[in-house]
Short mmCIF file of C-alpha atoms in Angstrom, two decimals:
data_model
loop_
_atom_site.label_atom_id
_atom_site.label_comp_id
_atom_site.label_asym_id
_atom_site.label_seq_id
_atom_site.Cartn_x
_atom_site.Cartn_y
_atom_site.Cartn_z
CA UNK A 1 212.91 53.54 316.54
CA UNK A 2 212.87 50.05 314.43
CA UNK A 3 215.57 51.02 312.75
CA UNK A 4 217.78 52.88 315.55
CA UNK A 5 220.40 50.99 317.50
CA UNK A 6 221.02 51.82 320.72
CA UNK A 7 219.07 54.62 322.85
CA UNK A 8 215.43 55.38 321.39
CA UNK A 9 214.11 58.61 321.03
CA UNK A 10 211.61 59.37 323.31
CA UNK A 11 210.76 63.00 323.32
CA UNK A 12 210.83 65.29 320.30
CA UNK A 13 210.46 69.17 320.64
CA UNK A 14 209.82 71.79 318.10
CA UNK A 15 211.43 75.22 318.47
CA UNK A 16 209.88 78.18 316.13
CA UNK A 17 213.01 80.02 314.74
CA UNK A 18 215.21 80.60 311.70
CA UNK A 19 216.98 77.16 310.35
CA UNK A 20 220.39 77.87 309.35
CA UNK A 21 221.23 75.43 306.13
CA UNK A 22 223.72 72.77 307.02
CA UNK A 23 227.25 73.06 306.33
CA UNK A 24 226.77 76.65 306.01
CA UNK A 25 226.18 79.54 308.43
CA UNK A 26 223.02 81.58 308.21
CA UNK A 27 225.06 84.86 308.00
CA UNK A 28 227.23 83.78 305.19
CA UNK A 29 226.42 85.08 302.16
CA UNK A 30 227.26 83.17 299.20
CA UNK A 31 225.69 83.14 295.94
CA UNK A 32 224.64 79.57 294.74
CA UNK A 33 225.85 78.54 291.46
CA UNK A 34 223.00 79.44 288.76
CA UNK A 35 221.45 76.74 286.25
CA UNK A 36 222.91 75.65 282.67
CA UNK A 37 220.68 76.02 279.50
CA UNK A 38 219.72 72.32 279.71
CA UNK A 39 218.65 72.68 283.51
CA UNK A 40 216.66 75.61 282.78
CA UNK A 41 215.04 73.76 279.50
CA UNK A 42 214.48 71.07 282.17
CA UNK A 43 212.33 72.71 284.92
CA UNK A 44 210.36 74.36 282.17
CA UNK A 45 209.67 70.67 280.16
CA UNK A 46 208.75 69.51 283.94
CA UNK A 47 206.36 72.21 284.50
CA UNK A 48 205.00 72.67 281.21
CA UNK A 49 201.87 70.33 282.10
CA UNK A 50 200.69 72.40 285.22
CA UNK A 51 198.02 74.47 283.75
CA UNK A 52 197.91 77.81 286.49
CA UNK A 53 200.89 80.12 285.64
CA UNK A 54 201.62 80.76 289.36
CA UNK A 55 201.88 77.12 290.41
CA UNK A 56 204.09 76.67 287.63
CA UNK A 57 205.98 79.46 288.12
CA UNK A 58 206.31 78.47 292.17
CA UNK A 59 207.22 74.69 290.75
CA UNK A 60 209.74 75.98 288.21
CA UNK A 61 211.45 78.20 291.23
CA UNK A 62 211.33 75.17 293.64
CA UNK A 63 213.05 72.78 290.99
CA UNK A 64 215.51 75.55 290.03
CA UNK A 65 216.51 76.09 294.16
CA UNK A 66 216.74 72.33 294.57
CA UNK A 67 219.11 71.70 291.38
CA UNK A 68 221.36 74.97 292.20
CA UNK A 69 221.59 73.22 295.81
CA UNK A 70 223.15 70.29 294.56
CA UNK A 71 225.54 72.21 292.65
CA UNK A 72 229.00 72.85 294.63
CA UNK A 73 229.21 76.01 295.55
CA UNK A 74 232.80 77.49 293.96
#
């Protein structure tokens, strides 16, 4: 609230439930735009230090998701 100008938040609920992206609706459909060679080269020169193949493979996926993300979608 330090940093908030006028009213303070004073409550905060949770609801359990599906979280539609922003700027998108959750029943729209569209592919995201997939990774160059040099992004690809990238996530797998990030993860290349993590020794179990399944938490690199999960970090690998998770960098891939957050670069196609950032891409504009066409």
């Amino acid at each position: 609230n330090a940093g908030l100008s006028g009213e303070k938040i004073t409550d905060i609920r949770f609801k359990v439930g599906p979280v539609a992206s922003p700027g998108r609706r959750h029943d729209e459909d569209i592919p995201l735009p997939e990774l160059d060679d040099d992004e690809k080269l990238s996530t797998q020169a990030e993860s290349a230090h993590i020794s179990d193949p399944d938490v690199r493979q999960a970090f690998q996926e998770l960098m891939a998701a957050y670069l196609k993300n950032r891409k504009p979608v066409a």
